[in-house]
Amino acid sequence: MTLKRVLAADTLLLGITFVWGTTFIIVQNVLDKLTPLTFNAWRFLIAAFFLAGWQFLAKRRERPAFRCSPRLIVSGSVLGTLLFIGYACQTIGLLYTSASNAAFITGLSVVLVPVLSSLFLSKVPSPPVIIGVVFAAIGLFFLTTRGQFTLNRGDLIVLICAAAFACHIIFTAKVTEQFDSLSLTIVQLTVVAFLSFASGLAADGKRIFAVPQLTAPDVLSVVLFMALFATAFAFLLQTALQKETPATHVGIIFIMEPVFAAWTSVLIQHERLGGSELVGCTLILAGMLLAEWPARRRRKRAKS
């Protein structure tokens, strides 16, 4: 793992983070025409079909054909289930909370990564990690409640999304070395699409197909953009790049997602962040940095 490869991977991950951070408003504007499950079902289905077509065409070139093994299906299904939970909760939460709130709470997944890793690996977090988690929790309180003892139900839904995304980062780092990145991405995106359609049929009935609404130019353009750039390419790159850069780098870079989302809300929606929101945002970002910083120092000491 050379420095040049790590820097290249980090730069591409930052680009992915920018796309994710600036799409909260885009998604929120489409949810008045499509249900959240309908949006996710078509988004991930189109992304999975696009990558599957790419894989099929690649058979004639250097890339090996899709290899369907039980271990690949299981690993991809776990990743897909975590993604489904994360995106379903995030999209539903956007119905009841602001884009900036959803983005910052989703960012808590970066803090949860070392905490959940310690539980799965039976390792006690270091004091800086614990302090970082406390900072982030306090920041979440100020951001979502504005200093009052009330919680928006959308914020609680998005908090479930943060936990699911944290588990997704951990499991991706564990299995990405074992499989072809494109094949693993196809399986997990297909699982997300299947679960979205299945739950959509149960919750929304025939509205899950929503062909008239889906074919409207403004809706179709957003769905295609999200499917190709914010889903297919983004998750394929994340899966592949986690082979080239440490997981802690990924966590630090993902910190920028809520920052991009907040500034997008300010610039496009002219949204104003009050004092409590700014304090909450600052504490969450500080907590994320504190939670990740010890790992960075350990790597530097190891290199020395």
mmCIF file of C-alpha atoms in Angstrom:
data_model
loop_
_atom_site.group_PDB
_atom_site.id
_atom_site.type_symbol
_atom_site.label_atom_id
_atom_site.label_comp_id
_atom_site.label_asym_id
_atom_site.label_seq_id
_atom_site.Cartn_x
_atom_site.Cartn_y
_atom_site.Cartn_z
ATOM 1 C CA MET A 1 0.000 0.000 0.000
ATOM 2 C CA THR A 2 2.100 2.896 -1.313
ATOM 3 C CA LEU A 3 1.570 6.544 -0.400
ATOM 4 C CA LYS A 4 0.687 7.402 -4.006
ATOM 5 C CA ARG A 5 -2.055 4.741 -4.145
ATOM 6 C CA VAL A 6 -3.446 5.823 -0.766
ATOM 7 C CA LEU A 7 -3.590 9.483 -1.835
ATOM 8 C CA ALA A 8 -5.294 8.557 -5.107
ATOM 9 C CA ALA A 9 -7.838 6.411 -3.273
ATOM 10 C CA ASP A 10 -8.491 9.141 -0.701
ATOM 11 C CA THR A 11 -9.036 11.720 -3.451
ATOM 12 C CA LEU A 12 -11.591 9.528 -5.214
ATOM 13 C CA LEU A 13 -13.352 8.799 -1.917
ATOM 14 C CA LEU A 14 -13.578 12.541 -1.278
ATOM 15 C CA GLY A 15 -15.273 12.907 -4.665
ATOM 16 C CA ILE A 16 -17.768 10.203 -3.727
ATOM 17 C CA THR A 17 -18.431 11.978 -0.447
ATOM 18 C CA PHE A 18 -19.085 15.244 -2.294
ATOM 19 C CA VAL A 19 -21.689 13.546 -4.500
ATOM 20 C CA TRP A 20 -23.420 11.959 -1.513
ATOM 21 C CA GLY A 21 -23.379 15.170 0.506
ATOM 22 C CA THR A 22 -24.904 17.304 -2.234
ATOM 23 C CA THR A 23 -27.716 14.884 -3.110
ATOM 24 C CA PHE A 24 -29.743 15.209 0.110
ATOM 25 C CA ILE A 25 -31.682 18.178 -1.308
ATOM 26 C CA ILE A 26 -32.155 16.460 -4.670
ATOM 27 C CA VAL A 27 -33.678 13.401 -3.005
ATOM 28 C CA GLN A 28 -35.877 15.502 -0.734
ATOM 29 C CA ASN A 29 -37.365 17.345 -3.731
ATOM 30 C CA VAL A 30 -38.378 14.060 -5.426
ATOM 31 C CA LEU A 31 -40.093 12.520 -2.401
ATOM 32 C CA ASP A 32 -43.286 14.489 -3.022
ATOM 33 C CA LYS A 33 -43.773 12.445 -6.213
ATOM 34 C CA LEU A 34 -42.329 9.043 -5.249
ATOM 35 C CA THR A 35 -42.565 7.137 -1.991
ATOM 36 C CA PRO A 36 -39.191 6.523 -0.284
ATOM 37 C CA LEU A 37 -39.307 2.773 -0.938
ATOM 38 C CA THR A 38 -40.258 3.319 -4.571
ATOM 39 C CA PHE A 39 -37.372 5.724 -5.043
ATOM 40 C CA ASN A 40 -34.853 3.340 -3.472
ATOM 41 C CA ALA A 41 -36.202 0.296 -5.344
ATOM 42 C CA TRP A 42 -35.776 1.845 -8.789
ATOM 43 C CA ARG A 43 -32.539 3.603 -7.882
ATOM 44 C CA PHE A 44 -30.777 0.421 -6.808
ATOM 45 C CA LEU A 45 -32.377 -1.773 -9.494
ATOM 46 C CA ILE A 46 -31.130 0.507 -12.275
ATOM 47 C CA ALA A 47 -27.690 0.654 -10.628
ATOM 48 C CA ALA A 48 -27.507 -3.139 -10.323
ATOM 49 C CA PHE A 49 -28.586 -3.670 -13.947
ATOM 50 C CA PHE A 50 -26.057 -1.108 -15.151
ATOM 51 C CA LEU A 51 -23.176 -2.822 -13.329
ATOM 52 C CA ALA A 52 -24.394 -6.259 -14.413
ATOM 53 C CA GLY A 53 -24.348 -5.085 -18.025
ATOM 54 C CA TRP A 54 -20.869 -3.726 -17.502
ATOM 55 C CA GLN A 55 -19.791 -7.079 -16.064
ATOM 56 C CA PHE A 56 -21.314 -8.931 -19.038
ATOM 57 C CA LEU A 57 -19.479 -6.742 -21.550
ATOM 58 C CA ALA A 58 -16.274 -7.113 -19.562
ATOM 59 C CA LYS A 59 -16.330 -10.884 -20.126
ATOM 60 C CA ARG A 60 -14.987 -10.228 -23.597
ATOM 61 C CA ARG A 61 -12.083 -8.237 -22.220
ATOM 62 C CA GLU A 62 -9.573 -8.737 -19.440
ATOM 63 C CA ARG A 63 -11.954 -8.742 -16.448
ATOM 64 C CA PRO A 64 -13.010 -12.252 -15.359
ATOM 65 C CA ALA A 65 -16.642 -13.262 -15.621
ATOM 66 C CA PHE A 66 -19.034 -12.983 -12.704
ATOM 67 C CA ARG A 67 -18.264 -15.759 -10.244
ATOM 68 C CA CYS A 68 -21.292 -16.662 -8.154
ATOM 69 C CA SER A 69 -20.146 -18.493 -5.032
ATOM 70 C CA PRO A 70 -22.118 -19.086 -1.816
ATOM 71 C CA ARG A 71 -19.655 -16.946 0.147
ATOM 72 C CA LEU A 72 -20.055 -14.093 -2.327
ATOM 73 C CA ILE A 73 -23.848 -14.294 -2.134
ATOM 74 C CA VAL A 74 -23.815 -14.344 1.688
ATOM 75 C CA SER A 75 -21.338 -11.469 2.008
ATOM 76 C CA GLY A 76 -23.115 -9.406 -0.647
ATOM 77 C CA SER A 77 -26.489 -10.097 0.984
ATOM 78 C CA VAL A 78 -25.253 -8.897 4.366
ATOM 79 C CA LEU A 79 -23.883 -5.720 2.807
ATOM 80 C CA GLY A 80 -27.082 -5.249 0.811
ATOM 81 C CA THR A 81 -29.283 -5.694 3.869
ATOM 82 C CA LEU A 82 -27.277 -3.111 5.798
ATOM 83 C CA LEU A 83 -27.487 -0.706 2.866
ATOM 84 C CA PHE A 84 -31.244 -1.280 2.589
ATOM 85 C CA ILE A 85 -31.778 -0.479 6.261
ATOM 86 C CA GLY A 86 -29.534 2.576 6.007
ATOM 87 C CA TYR A 87 -31.045 4.079 2.880
ATOM 88 C CA ALA A 88 -34.631 3.206 3.783
ATOM 89 C CA CYS A 89 -34.289 4.942 7.153
ATOM 90 C CA GLN A 90 -32.402 7.870 5.624
ATOM 91 C CA THR A 91 -34.954 8.433 2.851
ATOM 92 C CA ILE A 92 -37.959 8.016 5.160
ATOM 93 C CA GLY A 93 -36.299 10.298 7.708
ATOM 94 C CA LEU A 94 -35.992 13.036 5.074
ATOM 95 C CA LEU A 95 -39.797 13.212 5.076
ATOM 96 C CA TYR A 96 -39.762 14.441 8.683
ATOM 97 C CA THR A 97 -36.479 16.320 9.104
ATOM 98 C CA SER A 98 -34.277 18.759 7.207
ATOM 99 C CA ALA A 99 -31.582 17.761 4.727
ATOM 100 C CA SER A 100 -28.827 19.199 6.932
ATOM 101 C CA ASN A 101 -30.082 17.322 10.017
ATOM 102 C CA ALA A 102 -30.239 14.061 8.083
ATOM 103 C CA ALA A 103 -26.734 14.606 6.724
ATOM 104 C CA PHE A 104 -25.152 15.347 10.097
ATOM 105 C CA ILE A 105 -26.886 12.469 11.874
ATOM 106 C CA THR A 106 -25.856 10.133 9.067
ATOM 107 C CA GLY A 107 -22.326 11.359 9.729
ATOM 108 C CA LEU A 108 -22.508 9.788 13.179
ATOM 109 C CA SER A 109 -21.776 6.495 11.440
ATOM 110 C CA VAL A 110 -18.133 7.614 11.377
ATOM 111 C CA VAL A 111 -18.146 7.797 15.167
ATOM 112 C CA LEU A 112 -19.997 4.497 15.507
ATOM 113 C CA VAL A 113 -17.442 2.642 13.398
ATOM 114 C CA PRO A 114 -14.750 2.376 16.137
ATOM 115 C CA VAL A 115 -17.406 1.732 18.791
ATOM 116 C CA LEU A 116 -19.060 -1.145 16.929
ATOM 117 C CA SER A 117 -15.659 -2.460 15.870
ATOM 118 C CA SER A 118 -14.671 -2.690 19.524
ATOM 119 C CA LEU A 119 -17.816 -4.686 20.281
ATOM 120 C CA PHE A 120 -17.294 -7.121 17.419
ATOM 121 C CA LEU A 121 -13.556 -7.443 18.133
ATOM 122 C CA SER A 122 -13.879 -7.378 21.955
ATOM 123 C CA LYS A 123 -11.551 -4.366 22.228
ATOM 124 C CA VAL A 124 -12.256 -1.526 24.679
ATOM 125 C CA PRO A 125 -12.187 1.903 22.959
ATOM 126 C CA SER A 126 -9.343 4.218 23.913
ATOM 127 C CA PRO A 127 -10.123 7.325 26.022
ATOM 128 C CA PRO A 128 -9.966 9.698 23.003
ATOM 129 C CA VAL A 129 -12.524 7.525 21.206
ATOM 130 C CA ILE A 130 -14.854 7.624 24.213
ATOM 131 C CA ILE A 131 -14.466 11.406 24.463
ATOM 132 C CA GLY A 132 -15.173 11.704 20.750
ATOM 133 C CA VAL A 133 -18.369 9.689 21.082
ATOM 134 C CA VAL A 134 -19.520 11.885 24.000
ATOM 135 C CA PHE A 135 -18.821 15.019 21.975
ATOM 136 C CA ALA A 136 -20.790 13.651 19.041
ATOM 137 C CA ALA A 137 -23.711 12.597 21.265
ATOM 138 C CA ILE A 138 -23.910 16.076 22.820
ATOM 139 C CA GLY A 139 -23.658 17.606 19.368
ATOM 140 C CA LEU A 140 -26.488 15.395 18.160
ATOM 141 C CA PHE A 141 -28.614 16.638 21.066
ATOM 142 C CA PHE A 142 -28.103 20.301 20.161
ATOM 143 C CA LEU A 143 -28.547 19.679 16.447
ATOM 144 C CA THR A 144 -31.765 17.686 16.662
ATOM 145 C CA THR A 145 -33.455 19.235 19.690
ATOM 146 C CA ARG A 146 -32.141 22.836 19.605
ATOM 147 C CA GLY A 147 -31.528 22.543 23.329
ATOM 148 C CA GLN A 148 -35.013 21.222 24.147
ATOM 149 C CA PHE A 149 -36.009 17.772 25.430
ATOM 150 C CA THR A 150 -37.862 16.833 22.263
ATOM 151 C CA LEU A 151 -36.709 14.687 19.366
ATOM 152 C CA ASN A 152 -37.944 14.816 15.795
ATOM 153 C CA ARG A 153 -39.079 11.346 14.743
ATOM 154 C CA GLY A 154 -37.212 11.852 11.496
ATOM 155 C CA ASP A 155 -33.979 12.359 13.440
ATOM 156 C CA LEU A 156 -34.461 9.071 15.288
ATOM 157 C CA ILE A 157 -35.135 7.249 12.020
ATOM 158 C CA VAL A 158 -31.956 8.676 10.484
ATOM 159 C CA LEU A 159 -30.024 7.618 13.593
ATOM 160 C CA ILE A 160 -30.870 3.981 12.744
ATOM 161 C CA CYS A 161 -29.492 4.720 9.298
ATOM 162 C CA ALA A 162 -26.197 5.879 10.845
ATOM 163 C CA ALA A 163 -25.808 2.599 12.749
ATOM 164 C CA ALA A 164 -26.512 0.579 9.599
ATOM 165 C CA PHE A 165 -23.958 2.535 7.577
ATOM 166 C CA ALA A 166 -21.368 2.067 10.327
ATOM 167 C CA CYS A 167 -21.875 -1.698 10.185
ATOM 168 C CA HIS A 168 -21.636 -1.526 6.405
ATOM 169 C CA ILE A 169 -18.216 0.177 6.568
ATOM 170 C CA ILE A 170 -16.942 -2.430 9.041
ATOM 171 C CA PHE A 171 -18.180 -5.415 7.037
ATOM 172 C CA THR A 172 -16.972 -3.967 3.730
ATOM 173 C CA ALA A 173 -13.463 -3.625 5.135
ATOM 174 C CA LYS A 174 -13.656 -7.253 6.274
ATOM 175 C CA VAL A 175 -14.776 -8.867 3.004
ATOM 176 C CA THR A 176 -13.567 -6.560 0.228
ATOM 177 C CA GLU A 177 -10.216 -8.365 -0.075
ATOM 178 C CA GLN A 178 -11.941 -11.720 -0.589
ATOM 179 C CA PHE A 179 -14.001 -10.982 -3.703
ATOM 180 C CA ASP A 180 -13.982 -9.122 -7.001
ATOM 181 C CA SER A 181 -15.212 -5.576 -6.293
ATOM 182 C CA LEU A 182 -17.630 -5.433 -9.230
ATOM 183 C CA SER A 183 -19.221 -8.808 -8.431
ATOM 184 C CA LEU A 184 -19.602 -7.942 -4.748
ATOM 185 C CA THR A 185 -21.152 -4.572 -5.593
ATOM 186 C CA ILE A 186 -23.642 -6.129 -8.021
ATOM 187 C CA VAL A 187 -24.850 -8.598 -5.379
ATOM 188 C CA GLN A 188 -25.300 -6.015 -2.642
ATOM 189 C CA LEU A 189 -27.111 -3.517 -4.892
ATOM 190 C CA THR A 190 -29.400 -6.289 -6.189
ATOM 191 C CA VAL A 191 -30.278 -7.238 -2.602
ATOM 192 C CA VAL A 192 -31.123 -3.611 -1.789
ATOM 193 C CA ALA A 193 -33.395 -3.412 -4.854
ATOM 194 C CA PHE A 194 -35.132 -6.708 -3.989
ATOM 195 C CA LEU A 195 -35.746 -5.721 -0.368
ATOM 196 C CA SER A 196 -36.989 -2.282 -1.433
ATOM 197 C CA PHE A 197 -39.477 -3.758 -3.917
ATOM 198 C CA ALA A 198 -40.630 -6.407 -1.431
ATOM 199 C CA SER A 199 -41.191 -3.937 1.404
ATOM 200 C CA GLY A 200 -42.651 -1.413 -1.045
ATOM 201 C CA LEU A 201 -45.249 -3.889 -2.252
ATOM 202 C CA ALA A 202 -46.247 -4.546 1.355
ATOM 203 C CA ALA A 203 -46.349 -0.877 2.350
ATOM 204 C CA ASP A 204 -47.299 0.994 -0.825
ATOM 205 C CA GLY A 205 -48.977 -1.659 -2.980
ATOM 206 C CA LYS A 206 -48.958 -1.010 -6.722
ATOM 207 C CA ARG A 207 -47.527 2.465 -6.151
ATOM 208 C CA ILE A 208 -44.104 0.812 -5.922
ATOM 209 C CA PHE A 209 -44.087 0.599 -9.742
ATOM 210 C CA ALA A 210 -45.119 4.259 -10.187
ATOM 211 C CA VAL A 211 -44.437 4.221 -13.938
ATOM 212 C CA PRO A 212 -46.271 7.499 -14.772
ATOM 213 C CA GLN A 213 -44.476 9.420 -12.019
ATOM 214 C CA LEU A 214 -41.154 7.722 -12.700
ATOM 215 C CA THR A 215 -41.165 8.625 -16.388
ATOM 216 C CA ALA A 216 -41.697 12.326 -15.725
ATOM 217 C CA PRO A 217 -38.565 14.092 -17.030
ATOM 218 C CA ASP A 218 -37.680 15.838 -13.754
ATOM 219 C CA VAL A 219 -38.121 12.649 -11.693
ATOM 220 C CA LEU A 220 -36.452 10.326 -14.195
ATOM 221 C CA SER A 221 -33.381 12.548 -14.460
ATOM 222 C CA VAL A 222 -32.912 12.532 -10.681
ATOM 223 C CA VAL A 223 -33.446 8.756 -10.405
ATOM 224 C CA LEU A 224 -30.944 8.080 -13.197
ATOM 225 C CA PHE A 225 -28.371 10.444 -11.709
ATOM 226 C CA MET A 226 -28.718 8.865 -8.278
ATOM 227 C CA ALA A 227 -28.657 5.340 -9.732
ATOM 228 C CA LEU A 228 -25.572 5.792 -11.890
ATOM 229 C CA PHE A 229 -23.371 8.286 -10.059
ATOM 230 C CA ALA A 230 -24.472 8.197 -6.402
ATOM 231 C CA THR A 231 -25.069 4.420 -6.354
ATOM 232 C CA ALA A 232 -23.427 2.310 -9.083
ATOM 233 C CA PHE A 233 -20.141 4.174 -9.469
ATOM 234 C CA ALA A 234 -20.020 5.369 -5.848
ATOM 235 C CA PHE A 235 -20.389 1.951 -4.212
ATOM 236 C CA LEU A 236 -18.224 0.227 -6.779
ATOM 237 C CA LEU A 237 -15.446 2.721 -6.054
ATOM 238 C CA GLN A 238 -15.935 2.481 -2.287
ATOM 239 C CA THR A 239 -15.736 -1.318 -2.394
ATOM 240 C CA ALA A 240 -12.622 -1.233 -4.575
ATOM 241 C CA LEU A 241 -10.882 1.675 -2.828
ATOM 242 C CA GLN A 242 -11.170 0.122 0.640
ATOM 243 C CA LYS A 243 -8.531 -2.301 -0.625
ATOM 244 C CA GLU A 244 -6.140 0.612 -1.204
ATOM 245 C CA THR A 245 -6.602 2.800 1.869
ATOM 246 C CA PRO A 246 -7.070 2.106 5.610
ATOM 247 C CA ALA A 247 -10.608 2.024 6.981
ATOM 248 C CA THR A 248 -9.783 4.961 9.264
ATOM 249 C CA HIS A 249 -9.011 7.051 6.175
ATOM 250 C CA VAL A 250 -12.457 6.185 4.842
ATOM 251 C CA GLY A 251 -14.051 7.299 8.096
ATOM 252 C CA ILE A 252 -12.201 10.603 8.161
ATOM 253 C CA ILE A 253 -13.088 11.367 4.544
ATOM 254 C CA PHE A 254 -16.772 10.545 5.134
ATOM 255 C CA ILE A 255 -16.773 13.306 7.761
ATOM 256 C CA MET A 256 -17.046 15.735 4.869
ATOM 257 C CA GLU A 257 -20.450 14.406 3.750
ATOM 258 C CA PRO A 258 -22.507 16.364 6.313
ATOM 259 C CA VAL A 259 -20.300 19.413 5.712
ATOM 260 C CA PHE A 260 -21.050 19.316 1.978
ATOM 261 C CA ALA A 261 -24.757 18.765 2.690
ATOM 262 C CA ALA A 262 -25.008 21.662 5.153
ATOM 263 C CA TRP A 263 -23.335 24.111 2.785
ATOM 264 C CA THR A 264 -25.537 22.887 -0.062
ATOM 265 C CA SER A 265 -28.614 23.664 2.048
ATOM 266 C CA VAL A 266 -27.262 27.124 2.846
ATOM 267 C CA LEU A 267 -26.327 27.960 -0.756
ATOM 268 C CA ILE A 268 -29.342 26.478 -2.556
ATOM 269 C CA GLN A 269 -32.182 26.592 -0.031
ATOM 270 C CA HIS A 270 -30.832 29.676 1.773
ATOM 271 C CA GLU A 271 -31.211 27.729 4.998
ATOM 272 C CA ARG A 272 -29.861 29.362 8.142
ATOM 273 C CA LEU A 273 -28.166 27.418 10.899
ATOM 274 C CA GLY A 274 -28.901 28.838 14.350
ATOM 275 C CA GLY A 275 -26.522 28.931 17.296
ATOM 276 C CA SER A 276 -27.531 25.535 18.681
ATOM 277 C CA GLU A 277 -27.294 23.908 15.251
ATOM 278 C CA LEU A 278 -23.818 25.363 14.707
ATOM 279 C CA VAL A 279 -22.721 24.165 18.151
ATOM 280 C CA GLY A 280 -24.143 20.724 17.417
ATOM 281 C CA CYS A 281 -22.429 20.537 14.033
ATOM 282 C CA THR A 282 -19.119 21.604 15.549
ATOM 283 C CA LEU A 283 -19.316 19.055 18.361
ATOM 284 C CA ILE A 284 -20.260 16.242 15.975
ATOM 285 C CA LEU A 285 -17.335 17.023 13.684
ATOM 286 C CA ALA A 286 -15.001 17.306 16.670
ATOM 287 C CA GLY A 287 -16.252 13.980 17.978
ATOM 288 C CA MET A 288 -15.663 12.312 14.633
ATOM 289 C CA LEU A 289 -12.108 13.646 14.433
ATOM 290 C CA LEU A 290 -11.324 12.611 18.003
ATOM 291 C CA ALA A 291 -12.683 9.121 17.400
ATOM 292 C CA GLU A 292 -10.478 8.628 14.341
ATOM 293 C CA TRP A 293 -7.338 10.490 15.446
ATOM 294 C CA PRO A 294 -5.844 7.777 17.730
ATOM 295 C CA ALA A 295 -5.717 5.314 14.841
ATOM 296 C CA ARG A 296 -3.855 7.845 12.722
ATOM 297 C CA ARG A 297 -1.273 8.424 15.466
ATOM 298 C CA ARG A 298 -0.769 4.668 15.874
ATOM 299 C CA ARG A 299 -0.046 4.343 12.173
ATOM 300 C CA LYS A 300 2.506 7.147 12.356
ATOM 301 C CA ARG A 301 4.229 5.527 15.347
ATOM 302 C CA ALA A 302 4.247 2.195 13.528
ATOM 303 C CA LYS A 303 5.919 3.777 10.496
ATOM 304 C CA SER A 304 8.517 5.436 12.744
#
